[in-house]
Amino acid sequence: MSAESVFIEYIIAKLETSEGVITMDVTDFEQDYNEGDEDDQKRTGSSDKPLSMSVKENTRQGPIEPGGFIHIGTFCELIQRLARSEGIQMETDAPEGNLEFHRLTLRLIGIYGPENMPIGAERSFDFKASESHFGLVPTSWDTKQLASMWQRRQLRKSVETLNATDFSSSSSFQRADREQGVDNRSAAEQASRAGR
């Protein structure tokens, strides 16, 4: 436990699968907005809420007091969010078809007290699958702290990259049907070019 507050900048989730890696910034809550939501907010007078309350309802970014914590959701919710971002169909708690989930890694990047160099923490969990369910087993008994000077420099570069690219997610995920669609398009393009 620290004597100073830690300001959370990013919470990054990385899902390693048999078909690639999906990485996503899960700092902000996933929200569904419908047409007219802005009008409903004005009518219900939700502007009566203090700004800090409305911000806390939308993001996990911000200070954590000494001894405090934040809730980032369940593992199942995080995995489903990552799967949805790539259009992966889920069958109860497991992916459909031959796709396998291997590892989930959560990385927190923050600023400690008056320092301007980020610090971090990371924890990984391996998937143990049965028929239509999965379990998560930590890869180590503790959370890996990213606090050495070299690690903090790497984290600062990561934060600069995330800020510069307005990062929300990235993926090396490649499904066989997507690859086939790309190959079909290039074959069609080649045939049309040959016919000219």
Backbone as CSV, one residue per row, in Angstrom:
resi,resn,N_x,N_y,N_z,CA_x,CA_y,CA_z,C_x,C_y,C_z
1,MET,0.849,-1.181,0.000,0.000,0.000,0.000,0.892,1.240,0.000
2,SER,0.487,2.241,-0.749,1.308,3.431,-0.912,0.760,4.573,-0.068
3,ALA,1.638,5.529,0.222,1.228,6.707,0.981,0.591,7.747,0.081
4,GLU,0.876,7.700,-1.210,0.354,8.665,-2.182,-0.718,8.016,-3.052
5,SER,-1.533,8.856,-3.664,-2.517,8.361,-4.618,-1.818,7.893,-5.884
6,VAL,-2.443,6.960,-6.575,-1.989,6.530,-7.894,-3.058,6.973,-8.886
7,PHE,-2.649,7.661,-9.937,-3.583,8.110,-10.965,-3.560,7.090,-12.091
8,ILE,-4.679,6.421,-12.323,-4.786,5.414,-13.383,-4.942,6.117,-14.726
9,GLU,-4.033,5.817,-15.657,-4.129,6.360,-17.009,-4.747,5.359,-17.977
10,TYR,-4.274,4.126,-17.948,-4.770,3.105,-18.877,-4.898,1.760,-18.186
11,ILE,-5.891,1.001,-18.621,-6.007,-0.415,-18.291,-6.110,-1.132,-19.630
12,ILE,-5.106,-1.928,-19.939,-5.021,-2.605,-21.233,-5.243,-4.104,-21.031
13,ALA,-6.153,-4.675,-21.809,-6.408,-6.118,-21.768,-5.889,-6.726,-23.069
14,LYS,-5.197,-7.854,-22.946,-4.664,-8.546,-24.121,-5.122,-9.999,-24.068
15,LEU,-5.793,-10.432,-25.125,-6.298,-11.801,-25.227,-5.514,-12.531,-26.308
16,GLU,-4.768,-13.555,-25.898,-4.001,-14.365,-26.846,-4.855,-15.569,-27.230
17,THR,-5.025,-15.774,-28.534,-5.856,-16.861,-29.041,-5.050,-17.725,-29.997
18,SER,-5.664,-18.802,-30.455,-5.013,-19.671,-31.435,-4.920,-19.004,-32.806
19,GLU,-5.621,-17.882,-32.991,-5.624,-17.205,-34.293,-5.096,-15.777,-34.230
20,GLY,-4.397,-15.426,-33.155,-3.827,-14.091,-33.047,-4.099,-13.464,-31.696
21,VAL,-3.711,-12.206,-31.582,-3.809,-11.478,-30.318,-4.734,-10.283,-30.488
22,ILE,-5.603,-10.072,-29.500,-6.506,-8.917,-29.476,-6.109,-8.076,-28.274
23,THR,-5.842,-6.788,-28.501,-5.465,-5.873,-27.432,-6.462,-4.731,-27.411
24,MET,-6.922,-4.357,-26.206,-7.945,-3.318,-26.098,-7.730,-2.472,-24.851
25,ASP,-7.987,-1.175,-24.993,-8.010,-0.271,-23.855,-9.375,-0.430,-23.183
26,VAL,-9.390,-0.944,-21.955,-10.660,-1.152,-21.236,-10.803,-0.158,-20.089
27,THR,-10.091,0.972,-20.202,-10.165,1.992,-19.166,-11.573,2.548,-19.059
28,ASP,-12.199,2.804,-20.189,-13.555,3.347,-20.187,-14.568,2.225,-20.202
29,PHE,-15.708,2.475,-19.571,-16.776,1.495,-19.551,-17.384,1.380,-20.939
30,GLU,-17.858,0.196,-21.258,-18.561,-0.032,-22.515,-19.981,0.479,-22.327
31,GLN,-20.426,1.373,-23.196,-21.748,1.974,-23.055,-22.523,1.824,-24.344
32,ASP,-23.804,1.576,-24.210,-24.686,1.541,-25.371,-25.455,2.856,-25.411
33,TYR,-25.363,3.556,-26.524,-26.082,4.798,-26.697,-27.095,4.628,-27.817
34,ASN,-28.253,5.178,-27.607,-29.299,5.157,-28.614,-29.621,6.574,-29.020
35,GLU,-30.236,6.709,-30.171,-30.636,8.024,-30.645,-31.580,8.653,-29.629
36,GLY,-31.329,9.893,-29.270,-32.184,10.587,-28.310,-31.703,10.496,-26.875
37,ASP,-30.617,9.776,-26.612,-30.119,9.669,-25.237,-29.759,11.030,-24.658
38,GLU,-29.224,11.921,-25.498,-28.848,13.249,-25.013,-30.079,13.994,-24.510
39,ASP,-31.207,13.868,-25.243,-32.437,14.539,-24.836,-32.963,13.963,-23.527
40,ASP,-32.903,12.629,-23.377,-33.353,11.986,-22.138,-32.534,12.460,-20.960
41,GLN,-31.226,12.634,-21.158,-30.352,13.075,-20.079,-30.747,14.479,-19.640
42,LYS,-31.086,15.335,-20.607,-31.492,16.703,-20.261,-32.826,16.703,-19.519
43,ARG,-33.791,15.858,-19.974,-35.111,15.815,-19.338,-35.075,15.245,-17.926
44,THR,-34.233,14.232,-17.680,-34.211,13.602,-16.368,-33.407,14.398,-15.359
45,GLY,-32.773,15.448,-15.810,-32.043,16.300,-14.885,-30.796,15.644,-14.328
46,SER,-30.191,14.760,-15.110,-28.991,14.097,-14.615,-27.828,15.076,-14.479
47,SER,-28.037,16.310,-14.953,-26.996,17.311,-14.770,-26.892,17.729,-13.309
48,ASP,-27.863,17.291,-12.468,-27.795,17.569,-11.037,-26.662,16.798,-10.373
49,LYS,-26.209,15.722,-11.020,-25.119,14.936,-10.452,-23.840,15.743,-10.510
50,PRO,-23.000,15.613,-9.488,-21.695,16.275,-9.571,-20.894,15.707,-10.736
51,LEU,-20.053,16.544,-11.330,-19.252,16.115,-12.479,-18.424,14.888,-12.144
52,SER,-17.868,14.829,-10.924,-17.037,13.683,-10.555,-17.842,12.390,-10.586
53,MET,-19.122,12.447,-10.245,-19.957,11.252,-10.299,-20.155,10.807,-11.739
54,SER,-20.481,11.743,-12.649,-20.729,11.345,-14.030,-19.454,10.842,-14.700
55,VAL,-18.296,11.415,-14.366,-17.035,10.943,-14.931,-16.753,9.531,-14.430
56,LYS,-16.912,9.285,-13.135,-16.653,7.961,-12.554,-17.580,6.900,-13.137
57,GLU,-18.758,7.299,-13.625,-19.681,6.342,-14.228,-19.255,5.947,-15.632
58,ASN,-18.318,6.686,-16.243,-17.922,6.442,-17.622,-16.504,5.919,-17.790
59,THR,-15.647,6.133,-16.795,-14.249,5.747,-16.947,-13.665,5.265,-15.631
60,ARG,-12.629,4.466,-15.768,-11.883,4.013,-14.601,-10.624,4.853,-14.433
61,GLN,-10.432,5.816,-15.345,-9.269,6.681,-15.275,-9.448,7.647,-14.112
62,GLY,-8.372,7.882,-13.382,-8.442,8.823,-12.277,-7.672,8.325,-11.074
63,PRO,-7.727,9.096,-9.993,-6.925,8.748,-8.820,-7.545,7.619,-8.008
64,ILE,-6.667,6.807,-7.436,-7.069,5.799,-6.450,-6.345,6.179,-5.171
65,GLU,-7.108,6.419,-4.152,-6.527,6.801,-2.868,-5.796,5.617,-2.245
66,PRO,-4.853,5.871,-1.332,-4.162,4.769,-0.651,-5.171,3.813,-0.011
67,GLY,-4.993,2.530,-0.265,-5.903,1.517,0.262,-7.177,1.357,-0.547
68,GLY,-7.347,2.152,-1.607,-8.553,2.090,-2.428,-8.443,1.056,-3.537
69,PHE,-9.520,0.887,-4.274,-9.536,-0.048,-5.394,-10.560,0.415,-6.422
70,ILE,-10.472,-0.163,-7.615,-11.481,0.048,-8.646,-11.936,-1.313,-9.136
71,HIS,-13.154,-1.370,-9.599,-13.712,-2.613,-10.128,-13.717,-2.490,-11.651
72,ILE,-13.055,-3.423,-12.337,-12.995,-3.343,-13.805,-13.940,-4.338,-14.468
73,GLY,-14.788,-4.982,-13.687,-15.726,-5.949,-14.239,-15.226,-7.363,-14.014
74,THR,-16.016,-8.309,-14.437,-15.641,-9.709,-14.282,-14.741,-10.132,-15.437
75,PHE,-14.019,-11.222,-15.243,-13.201,-11.763,-16.318,-14.080,-12.098,-17.517
76,CYS,-15.230,-12.677,-17.253,-16.136,-13.064,-18.338,-16.554,-11.845,-19.158
77,GLU,-16.889,-10.733,-18.492,-17.284,-9.510,-19.202,-16.141,-8.977,-20.059
78,LEU,-14.927,-8.987,-19.514,-13.771,-8.509,-20.289,-13.518,-9.375,-21.514
79,ILE,-13.585,-10.686,-21.333,-13.339,-11.609,-22.443,-14.412,-11.452,-23.511
80,GLN,-15.662,-11.325,-23.104,-16.738,-11.128,-24.084,-16.580,-9.807,-24.819
81,ARG,-16.131,-8.768,-24.132,-15.904,-7.470,-24.782,-14.797,-7.583,-25.833
82,LEU,-13.693,-8.257,-25.487,-12.614,-8.460,-26.442,-13.087,-9.305,-27.626
83,ALA,-13.860,-10.348,-27.360,-14.372,-11.216,-28.426,-15.311,-10.430,-29.348
84,ARG,-16.198,-9.623,-28.774,-17.127,-8.818,-29.581,-16.384,-7.877,-30.507
85,SER,-15.258,-7.328,-30.039,-14.521,-6.362,-30.863,-14.013,-6.989,-32.158
86,GLU,-13.836,-8.313,-32.171,-13.364,-9.015,-33.367,-14.444,-9.873,-34.009
87,GLY,-15.680,-9.751,-33.530,-16.779,-10.519,-34.117,-16.715,-12.001,-33.804
88,ILE,-16.079,-12.365,-32.706,-15.989,-13.772,-32.307,-17.308,-14.180,-31.665
89,GLN,-17.918,-15.216,-32.197,-19.161,-15.737,-31.633,-18.832,-16.594,-30.417
90,MET,-19.556,-16.338,-29.329,-19.318,-17.085,-28.094,-20.432,-18.100,-27.888
91,GLU,-20.052,-19.252,-27.376,-20.981,-20.322,-27.047,-20.916,-20.469,-25.530
92,THR,-21.876,-19.907,-24.833,-21.857,-19.765,-23.381,-20.622,-18.966,-22.986
93,ASP,-19.623,-19.608,-22.400,-18.422,-18.895,-21.969,-17.216,-19.143,-22.860
94,ALA,-17.349,-19.953,-23.873,-16.213,-20.328,-24.724,-16.469,-19.894,-26.168
95,PRO,-15.394,-19.694,-26.949,-15.592,-19.321,-28.356,-16.126,-20.496,-29.164
96,GLU,-16.937,-20.173,-30.180,-17.475,-21.215,-31.057,-16.378,-21.740,-31.977
97,GLY,-16.571,-22.940,-32.463,-15.669,-23.515,-33.461,-14.349,-23.975,-32.880
98,ASN,-13.322,-23.926,-33.731,-12.003,-24.423,-33.351,-11.135,-23.384,-32.661
99,LEU,-11.616,-22.165,-32.562,-10.844,-21.101,-31.930,-10.606,-21.434,-30.457
100,GLU,-9.387,-21.186,-29.994,-9.049,-21.422,-28.591,-8.484,-20.145,-27.985
101,PHE,-8.872,-19.865,-26.753,-8.278,-18.779,-25.992,-7.137,-19.372,-25.172
102,HIS,-5.979,-18.692,-25.183,-4.822,-19.196,-24.459,-4.519,-18.417,-23.178
103,ARG,-4.472,-17.088,-23.298,-4.047,-16.287,-22.144,-4.704,-14.905,-22.168
104,LEU,-5.061,-14.425,-20.979,-5.565,-13.066,-20.787,-4.562,-12.334,-19.907
105,THR,-4.105,-11.165,-20.380,-3.172,-10.349,-19.611,-3.797,-8.985,-19.383
106,LEU,-3.749,-8.527,-18.146,-4.239,-7.199,-17.785,-3.063,-6.353,-17.346
107,ARG,-2.950,-5.163,-17.938,-1.859,-4.242,-17.600,-2.453,-2.903,-17.197
108,LEU,-2.027,-2.416,-16.059,-2.457,-1.124,-15.552,-1.275,-0.167,-15.655
109,ILE,-1.509,1.030,-16.188,-0.469,2.050,-16.297,-0.968,3.276,-15.546
110,GLY,-0.134,3.784,-14.644,-0.543,4.935,-13.851,0.630,5.816,-13.476
111,ILE,0.294,6.890,-12.780,1.293,7.825,-12.273,1.193,7.795,-10.754
112,TYR,2.355,7.686,-10.097,2.388,7.613,-8.641,2.808,8.952,-8.053
113,GLY,1.952,9.498,-7.205,2.273,10.722,-6.472,2.732,11.845,-7.372
114,PRO,3.773,12.571,-6.956,4.228,13.740,-7.722,5.147,13.393,-8.890
115,GLU,5.464,12.120,-9.089,6.384,11.729,-10.156,5.712,11.846,-11.523
116,ASN,6.527,12.070,-12.556,5.946,12.158,-13.902,6.221,10.923,-14.749
117,MET,6.992,9.972,-14.218,7.247,8.721,-14.933,6.162,7.722,-14.556
118,PRO,5.566,7.045,-15.533,4.516,6.081,-15.202,5.069,4.844,-14.498
119,ILE,4.198,4.204,-13.774,4.466,2.898,-13.182,3.419,1.947,-13.731
120,GLY,3.620,0.679,-13.521,2.642,-0.268,-14.041,2.567,-1.532,-13.213
121,ALA,1.532,-2.293,-13.497,1.346,-3.606,-12.889,0.704,-4.488,-13.946
122,GLU,1.056,-5.768,-13.919,0.566,-6.688,-14.951,0.322,-8.062,-14.336
123,ARG,-0.750,-8.692,-14.785,-1.041,-10.054,-14.328,-1.620,-10.830,-15.503
124,SER,-1.182,-12.080,-15.643,-1.646,-12.946,-16.732,-2.350,-14.171,-16.171
125,PHE,-3.301,-14.667,-16.978,-4.093,-15.831,-16.600,-4.192,-16.763,-17.797
126,ASP,-3.900,-18.040,-17.597,-4.048,-19.039,-18.652,-5.453,-19.612,-18.618
127,PHE,-5.962,-19.953,-19.807,-7.292,-20.556,-19.935,-7.193,-22.063,-19.751
128,LYS,-8.088,-22.584,-18.970,-8.258,-24.029,-18.832,-9.684,-24.310,-19.274
129,ALA,-9.828,-24.958,-20.427,-11.145,-25.131,-21.033,-11.685,-26.533,-20.818
130,SER,-13.003,-26.599,-20.662,-13.722,-27.867,-20.704,-14.729,-27.736,-21.840
131,GLU,-15.752,-28.533,-21.879,-16.676,-28.574,-23.029,-17.149,-27.193,-23.479
132,SER,-17.939,-26.488,-22.676,-18.419,-25.180,-23.108,-18.109,-24.102,-22.082
133,HIS,-17.210,-24.387,-21.162,-16.831,-23.411,-20.151,-15.322,-23.302,-20.090
134,PHE,-14.857,-22.225,-19.483,-13.430,-22.085,-19.280,-13.181,-21.607,-17.860
135,GLY,-11.983,-21.845,-17.424,-11.526,-21.332,-16.146,-10.231,-20.584,-16.370
136,LEU,-9.894,-19.685,-15.484,-8.655,-18.933,-15.586,-7.754,-19.296,-14.421
137,VAL,-6.486,-19.543,-14.742,-5.499,-19.891,-13.733,-4.376,-18.869,-13.827
138,PRO,-4.048,-18.173,-12.728,-2.962,-17.187,-12.782,-1.650,-17.853,-13.174
139,THR,-0.850,-17.153,-13.979,0.442,-17.700,-14.397,1.489,-17.556,-13.301
140,SER,1.245,-16.687,-12.336,2.143,-16.547,-11.180,1.300,-16.217,-9.958
141,TRP,1.877,-16.371,-8.794,1.112,-16.163,-7.567,0.937,-14.699,-7.222
142,ASP,1.678,-13.794,-7.882,1.544,-12.373,-7.571,1.472,-11.536,-8.843
143,THR,1.149,-10.281,-8.647,1.098,-9.327,-9.749,2.505,-8.803,-10.011
144,LYS,2.880,-8.750,-11.287,4.207,-8.255,-11.676,4.185,-6.731,-11.649
145,GLN,5.064,-6.146,-10.850,5.165,-4.692,-10.801,6.140,-4.219,-11.866
146,LEU,5.771,-3.159,-12.556,6.623,-2.582,-13.604,7.142,-1.247,-13.070
147,ALA,8.182,-1.324,-12.237,8.633,-0.133,-11.525,10.117,0.157,-11.671
148,SER,10.862,-0.703,-12.372,12.284,-0.398,-12.577,12.384,0.778,-13.549
149,MET,13.519,1.431,-13.554,13.684,2.603,-14.430,13.502,2.222,-15.901
150,TRP,14.047,1.074,-16.312,13.888,0.632,-17.704,12.413,0.390,-18.024
151,GLN,11.694,-0.311,-17.120,10.274,-0.591,-17.345,9.461,0.698,-17.387
152,ARG,9.813,1.658,-16.545,9.080,2.928,-16.520,9.313,3.720,-17.805
153,ARG,10.520,3.653,-18.349,10.781,4.307,-19.645,9.952,3.648,-20.749
154,GLN,9.886,2.309,-20.716,9.080,1.583,-21.703,7.603,1.958,-21.565
155,LEU,7.117,2.066,-20.331,5.732,2.464,-20.097,5.475,3.877,-20.612
156,ARG,6.433,4.784,-20.407,6.253,6.155,-20.904,6.145,6.162,-22.422
157,LYS,6.976,5.357,-23.101,6.883,5.253,-24.563,5.517,4.693,-24.962
158,SER,5.040,3.699,-24.223,3.719,3.118,-24.506,2.619,4.160,-24.352
159,VAL,2.681,4.943,-23.271,1.667,5.982,-23.035,1.718,7.027,-24.137
160,GLU,2.918,7.449,-24.542,3.050,8.431,-25.627,2.442,7.883,-26.915
161,THR,2.689,6.615,-27.205,2.118,5.989,-28.403,0.602,5.910,-28.294
162,LEU,0.100,5.482,-27.147,-1.347,5.377,-26.945,-2.015,6.739,-27.093
163,ASN,-1.409,7.774,-26.513,-1.970,9.121,-26.602,-1.918,9.660,-28.029
164,ALA,-0.822,9.407,-28.737,-0.650,9.932,-30.093,-1.579,9.261,-31.097
165,THR,-1.907,7.990,-30.872,-2.725,7.264,-31.843,-4.192,7.189,-31.448
166,ASP,-4.552,7.779,-30.309,-5.931,7.682,-29.817,-6.362,6.214,-29.805
167,PHE,-5.518,5.383,-29.213,-5.671,3.932,-29.203,-6.956,3.501,-28.507
168,SER,-7.675,2.574,-29.117,-8.783,1.925,-28.412,-8.650,0.410,-28.511
169,SER,-8.173,-0.090,-29.654,-7.917,-1.526,-29.761,-7.025,-1.803,-30.962
170,SER,-6.377,-2.966,-30.916,-5.595,-3.437,-32.048,-5.676,-4.945,-32.060
171,SER,-5.325,-5.520,-33.193,-5.475,-6.959,-33.297,-4.548,-7.531,-34.358
172,SER,-4.044,-8.714,-34.066,-3.357,-9.503,-35.092,-4.203,-10.738,-35.386
173,PHE,-5.456,-10.665,-34.927,-6.386,-11.782,-35.045,-6.730,-12.000,-36.508
174,GLN,-6.581,-13.252,-36.990,-6.878,-13.559,-38.384,-7.669,-14.849,-38.444
175,ARG,-8.901,-14.738,-38.819,-9.729,-15.930,-38.954,-9.573,-16.479,-40.360
176,ALA,-9.723,-17.761,-40.480,-9.572,-18.426,-41.781,-10.547,-17.854,-42.795
177,ASP,-11.799,-17.559,-42.382,-12.789,-17.045,-43.341,-12.436,-15.634,-43.789
178,ARG,-11.813,-14.825,-42.902,-11.389,-13.488,-43.307,-10.258,-13.585,-44.310
179,GLU,-9.283,-14.448,-44.040,-8.155,-14.610,-44.949,-8.638,-15.081,-46.311
180,GLN,-9.600,-16.001,-46.318,-10.140,-16.512,-47.568,-10.827,-15.388,-48.332
181,GLY,-11.578,-14.513,-47.638,-12.243,-13.384,-48.285,-11.251,-12.442,-48.926
182,VAL,-10.137,-12.202,-48.252,-9.093,-11.341,-48.806,-8.491,-11.994,-50.028
183,ASP,-8.210,-13.301,-49.961,-7.633,-14.004,-51.103,-8.587,-13.988,-52.288
184,ASN,-9.903,-14.174,-52.030,-10.884,-14.155,-53.110,-10.927,-12.797,-53.779
185,ARG,-10.848,-11.714,-52.975,-10.877,-10.385,-53.556,-9.640,-10.161,-54.419
186,SER,-8.485,-10.584,-53.957,-7.297,-10.348,-54.765,-7.320,-11.175,-56.039
187,ALA,-7.891,-12.394,-55.993,-7.998,-13.204,-57.194,-8.958,-12.541,-58.183
188,ALA,-10.070,-11.992,-57.679,-11.037,-11.292,-58.540,-10.402,-10.053,-59.143
189,GLU,-9.644,-9.309,-58.297,-8.978,-8.110,-58.813,-7.963,-8.492,-59.881
190,GLN,-7.201,-9.573,-59.661,-6.222,-10.011,-60.641,-6.894,-10.426,-61.944
191,ALA,-8.030,-11.113,-61.858,-8.733,-11.549,-63.061,-9.256,-10.344,-63.833
192,SER,-9.781,-9.323,-63.101,-10.305,-8.163,-63.816,-9.167,-7.369,-64.468
193,ARG,-8.017,-7.300,-63.800,-6.865,-6.612,-64.394,-6.348,-7.351,-65.626
194,ALA,-6.346,-8.684,-65.574,-5.855,-9.485,-66.706,-6.781,-9.324,-67.906
195,GLY,-8.086,-9.115,-67.669,-9.054,-8.983,-68.728,-9.008,-7.634,-69.429
196,ARG,-8.326,-6.647,-68.821,-8.278,-5.298,-69.426,-7.445,-5.228,-70.640
